[in-house]
Structure formats: C-alpha cells, structure tokens
Short mmCIF file of C-alpha atoms in Angstrom, two decimals:
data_model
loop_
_atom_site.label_atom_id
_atom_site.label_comp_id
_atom_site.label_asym_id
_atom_site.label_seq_id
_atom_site.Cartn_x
_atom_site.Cartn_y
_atom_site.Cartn_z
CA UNK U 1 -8.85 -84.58 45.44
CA UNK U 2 -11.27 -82.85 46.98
CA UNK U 3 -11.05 -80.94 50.43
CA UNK U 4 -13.04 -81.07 53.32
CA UNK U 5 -15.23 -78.07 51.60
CA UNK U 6 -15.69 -79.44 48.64
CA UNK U 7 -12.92 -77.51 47.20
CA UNK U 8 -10.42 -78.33 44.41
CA UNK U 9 -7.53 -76.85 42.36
CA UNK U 10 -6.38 -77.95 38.70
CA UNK U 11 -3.48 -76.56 36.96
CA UNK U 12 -4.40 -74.80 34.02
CA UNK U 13 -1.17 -73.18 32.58
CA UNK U 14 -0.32 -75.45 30.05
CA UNK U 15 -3.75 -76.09 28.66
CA UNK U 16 -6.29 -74.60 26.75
CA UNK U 17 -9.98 -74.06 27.22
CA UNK U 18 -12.39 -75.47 27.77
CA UNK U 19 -11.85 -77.44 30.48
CA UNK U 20 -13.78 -80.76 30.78
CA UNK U 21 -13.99 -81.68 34.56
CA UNK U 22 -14.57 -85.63 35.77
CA UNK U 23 -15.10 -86.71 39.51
CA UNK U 24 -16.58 -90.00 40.59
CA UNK U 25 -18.57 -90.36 43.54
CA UNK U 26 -18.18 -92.29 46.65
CA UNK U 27 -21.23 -94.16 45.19
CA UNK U 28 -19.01 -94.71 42.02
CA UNK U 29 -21.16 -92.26 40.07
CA UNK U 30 -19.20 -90.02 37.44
CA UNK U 31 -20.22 -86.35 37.44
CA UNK U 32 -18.67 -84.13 34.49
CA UNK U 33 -18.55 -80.56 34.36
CA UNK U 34 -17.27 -77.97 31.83
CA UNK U 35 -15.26 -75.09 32.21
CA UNK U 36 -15.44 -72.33 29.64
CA UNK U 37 -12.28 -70.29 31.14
CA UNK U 38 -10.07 -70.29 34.15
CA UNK U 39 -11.36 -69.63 37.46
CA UNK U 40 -13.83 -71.51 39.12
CA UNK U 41 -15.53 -74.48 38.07
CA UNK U 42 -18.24 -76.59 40.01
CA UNK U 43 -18.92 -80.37 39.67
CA UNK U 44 -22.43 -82.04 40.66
CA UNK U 45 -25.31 -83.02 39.65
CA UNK U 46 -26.42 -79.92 37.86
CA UNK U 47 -23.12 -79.48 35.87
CA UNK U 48 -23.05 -82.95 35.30
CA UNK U 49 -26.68 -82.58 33.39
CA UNK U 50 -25.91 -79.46 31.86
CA UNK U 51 -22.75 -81.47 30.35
CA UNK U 52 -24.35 -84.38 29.13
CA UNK U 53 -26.91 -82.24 27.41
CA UNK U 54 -24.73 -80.19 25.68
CA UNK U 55 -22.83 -83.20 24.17
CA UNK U 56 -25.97 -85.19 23.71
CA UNK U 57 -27.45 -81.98 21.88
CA UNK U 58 -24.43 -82.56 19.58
CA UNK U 59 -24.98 -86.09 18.96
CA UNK U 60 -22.06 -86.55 21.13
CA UNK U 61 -21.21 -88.86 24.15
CA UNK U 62 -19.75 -87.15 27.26
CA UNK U 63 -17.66 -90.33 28.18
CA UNK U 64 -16.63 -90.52 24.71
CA UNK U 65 -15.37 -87.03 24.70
CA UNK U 66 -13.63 -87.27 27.83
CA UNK U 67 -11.73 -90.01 27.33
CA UNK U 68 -10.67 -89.20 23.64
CA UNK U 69 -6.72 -88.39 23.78
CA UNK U 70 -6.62 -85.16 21.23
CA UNK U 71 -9.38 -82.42 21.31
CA UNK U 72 -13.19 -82.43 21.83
CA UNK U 73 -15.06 -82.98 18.57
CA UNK U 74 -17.57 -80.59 19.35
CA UNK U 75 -16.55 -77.16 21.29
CA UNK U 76 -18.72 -76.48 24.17
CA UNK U 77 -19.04 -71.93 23.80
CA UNK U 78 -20.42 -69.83 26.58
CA UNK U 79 -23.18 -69.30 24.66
CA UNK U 80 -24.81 -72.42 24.32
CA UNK U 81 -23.42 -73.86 27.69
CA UNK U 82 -24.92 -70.18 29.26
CA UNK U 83 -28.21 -70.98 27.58
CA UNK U 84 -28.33 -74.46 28.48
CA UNK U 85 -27.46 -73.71 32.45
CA UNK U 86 -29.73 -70.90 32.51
CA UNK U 87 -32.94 -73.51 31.42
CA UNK U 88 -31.83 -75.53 33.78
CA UNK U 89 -31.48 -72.88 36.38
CA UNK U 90 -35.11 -71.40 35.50
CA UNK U 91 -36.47 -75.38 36.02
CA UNK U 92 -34.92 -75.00 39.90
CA UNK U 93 -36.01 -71.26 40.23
CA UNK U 94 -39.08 -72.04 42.73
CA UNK U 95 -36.07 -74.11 44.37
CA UNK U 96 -33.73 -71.92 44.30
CA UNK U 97 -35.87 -69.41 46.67
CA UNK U 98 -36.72 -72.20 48.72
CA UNK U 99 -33.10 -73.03 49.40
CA UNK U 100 -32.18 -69.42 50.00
CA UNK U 101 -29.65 -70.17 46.88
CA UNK U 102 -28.37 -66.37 46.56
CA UNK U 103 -29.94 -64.41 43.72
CA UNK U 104 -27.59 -64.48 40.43
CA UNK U 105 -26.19 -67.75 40.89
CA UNK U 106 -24.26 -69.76 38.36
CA UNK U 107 -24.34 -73.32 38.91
CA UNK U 108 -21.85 -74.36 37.03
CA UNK U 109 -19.01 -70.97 38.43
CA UNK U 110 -20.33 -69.47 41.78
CA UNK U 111 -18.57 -70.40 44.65
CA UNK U 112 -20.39 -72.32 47.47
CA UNK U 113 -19.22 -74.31 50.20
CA UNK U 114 -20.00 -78.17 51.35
CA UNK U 115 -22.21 -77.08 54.66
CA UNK U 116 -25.50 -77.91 53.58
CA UNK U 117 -26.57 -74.69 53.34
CA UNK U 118 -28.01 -72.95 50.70
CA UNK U 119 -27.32 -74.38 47.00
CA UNK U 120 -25.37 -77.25 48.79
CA UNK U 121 -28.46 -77.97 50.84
CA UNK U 122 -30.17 -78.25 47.46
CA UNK U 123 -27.68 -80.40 46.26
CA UNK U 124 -28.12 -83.00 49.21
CA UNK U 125 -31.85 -83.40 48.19
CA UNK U 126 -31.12 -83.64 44.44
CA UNK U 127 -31.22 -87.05 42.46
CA UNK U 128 -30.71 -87.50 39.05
CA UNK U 129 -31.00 -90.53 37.28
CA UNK U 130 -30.10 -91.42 33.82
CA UNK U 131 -31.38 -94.57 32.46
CA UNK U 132 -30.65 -95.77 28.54
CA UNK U 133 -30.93 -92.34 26.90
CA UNK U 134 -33.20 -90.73 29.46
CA UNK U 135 -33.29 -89.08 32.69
CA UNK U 136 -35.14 -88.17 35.73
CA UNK U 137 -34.69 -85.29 38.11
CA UNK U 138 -36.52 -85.80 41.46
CA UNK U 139 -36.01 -83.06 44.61
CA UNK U 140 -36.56 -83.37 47.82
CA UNK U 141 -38.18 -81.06 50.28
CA UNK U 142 -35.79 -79.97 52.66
CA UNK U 143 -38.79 -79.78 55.38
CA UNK U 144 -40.69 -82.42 55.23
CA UNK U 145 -38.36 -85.10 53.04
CA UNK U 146 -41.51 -85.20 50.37
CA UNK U 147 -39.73 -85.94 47.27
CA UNK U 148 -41.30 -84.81 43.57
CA UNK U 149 -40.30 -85.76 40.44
CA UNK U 150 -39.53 -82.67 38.45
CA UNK U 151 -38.41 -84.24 35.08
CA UNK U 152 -39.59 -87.81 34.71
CA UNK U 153 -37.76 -89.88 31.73
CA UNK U 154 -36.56 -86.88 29.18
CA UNK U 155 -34.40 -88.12 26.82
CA UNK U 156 -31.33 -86.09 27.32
CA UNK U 157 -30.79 -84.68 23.91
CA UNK U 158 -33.59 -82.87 24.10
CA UNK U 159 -33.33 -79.50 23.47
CA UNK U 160 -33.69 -77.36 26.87
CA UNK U 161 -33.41 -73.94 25.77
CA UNK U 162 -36.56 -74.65 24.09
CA UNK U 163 -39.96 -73.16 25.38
CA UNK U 164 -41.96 -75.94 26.91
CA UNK U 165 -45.52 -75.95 25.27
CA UNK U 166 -46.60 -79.51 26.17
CA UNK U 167 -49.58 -78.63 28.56
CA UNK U 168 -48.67 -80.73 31.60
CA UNK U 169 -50.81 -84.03 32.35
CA UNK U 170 -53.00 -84.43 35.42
CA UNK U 171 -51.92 -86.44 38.25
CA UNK U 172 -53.43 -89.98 38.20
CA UNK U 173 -52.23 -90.52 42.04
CA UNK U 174 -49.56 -89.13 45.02
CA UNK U 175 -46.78 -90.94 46.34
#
C-alpha cells in the first residue's frame, strides 16, 4: 500500500534480486517495475514500459514472469535494464527540461514525491497504451493540455537501445 506520497516499503531480507514490482491502478491498470538491488524502486508508467520491453526483448511475457512461482526465466542485469531506461529517458529528454525533472534522473531509482511537480507532473500528463503487441506513448503539455503522440503503435519488442534511422514521416494533419 501506497502512502499519501506515493511512497512504499517491501521487505527484502529474505529474498534475492532482482526484485519484480506489481501495482494496479485505481483504473485497474497493472504497472510492473524491476528492481536490480535494494533501495529504491519506482513504479509507473515509465518503469512499467521499460519492464515490458525488457521481457518482450527476451521473448518473454511480463505477466507470465510475474506470476510464475520459482525464478524468472530470463534475468533482468543492470546493464541491459540501464540501457533500456536510458533510451527511454533520451525519448523524454526535451520533456524532461520542460518538466524541470532534475538533471541525472533515474526513472526507474530516484526518489520523487506525488505533488505534481517535476517528474510527477510529467507523470500526470503521460499515457501509455498497449494494444495486442504494440504501444503508444502520447504526452501532454503541461501548459496548454495539447497532447502529442510521441510513439504511435511500436511493437514492444522492439529493440530501444537501437539508433533510430527511420527518417520520420510528414504530418498529413493536426489534432
């Protein structure tokens, strides 16, 4: 259970990393995280995307995984969970600024609070939607409400450490 901060403890003595995280939403919407070591370990939207892609990556299934009674058949390292968060991270960089999210932050271990402010503002504009296999990533501005589509129908497995070199298409209208 979660505080009034968005803040939550788990008893880690007894177990051994890493630490798959699972919350569901008021909206009934399960967001998973992963948690390399102890300390602290976020859960939202971002986690929940770095996650899936990891497992996806690995031909794996994130509900799968979490609800299998013995170990993880694939072992998330901080290497390819780092690389994966950082692509991420570098997608939401012009956002980042934009929502004064502090320089050096780790979305899936910095500490934040609920007060939309900063990365938690961010957070309250963020929507992503997964649909079969795919997803879509759409952020609002905190200003003026506008929302953009940043990632429209990727299929998650995709590989996001990758260099993008897809030139991107022009628009054919604005919503």
């Amino acid at each position: 259970t979660t505080d009034e901060n968005g803040k939550f403890e788990v008893d880690v003595q007894n177990l051994v990393a890493p630490y798959m995280l699972k919350t569901t939403t008021a909206n009934n919407i399960d967001l998973f995280s992963l948690a390399l070591s102890e300390g602290t370990a976020n859960i939202h939207p971002l986690t929940d995307l770095v996650s899936r892609n990891f497992f996806a990556g690995e031909s794996g299934n994130i509900e799968t995984e979490f609800n299998n009674d013995t170990s993880l058949t694939v072992i998330p390292t901080n290497v390819n969970i780092s690389a994966i968060s950082t692509a991420i991270e570098n997608l939401f960089s012009a956002s980042y600024q934009d929502y004064a999210v502090p320089n050096g932050f780790d979305c899936l271990k910095s500490d934040f609070d609920a007060n939309q402010l900063a990365f938690d503002s961010l957070l309250d504009q963020l929507q992503i939607n997964y649909e079969s296999n795919n997803f879509t990533v759409n952020l609002a501005d905190q200003s003026t409400n506008i929302s953009t589509n940043i990632v429209v129908n990727l299929n998650i497995n995709v590989d996001l450490t990758q260099a993008d070199t897809e030139k991107p298409t022009t628009p054919l209208s604005i919503n």
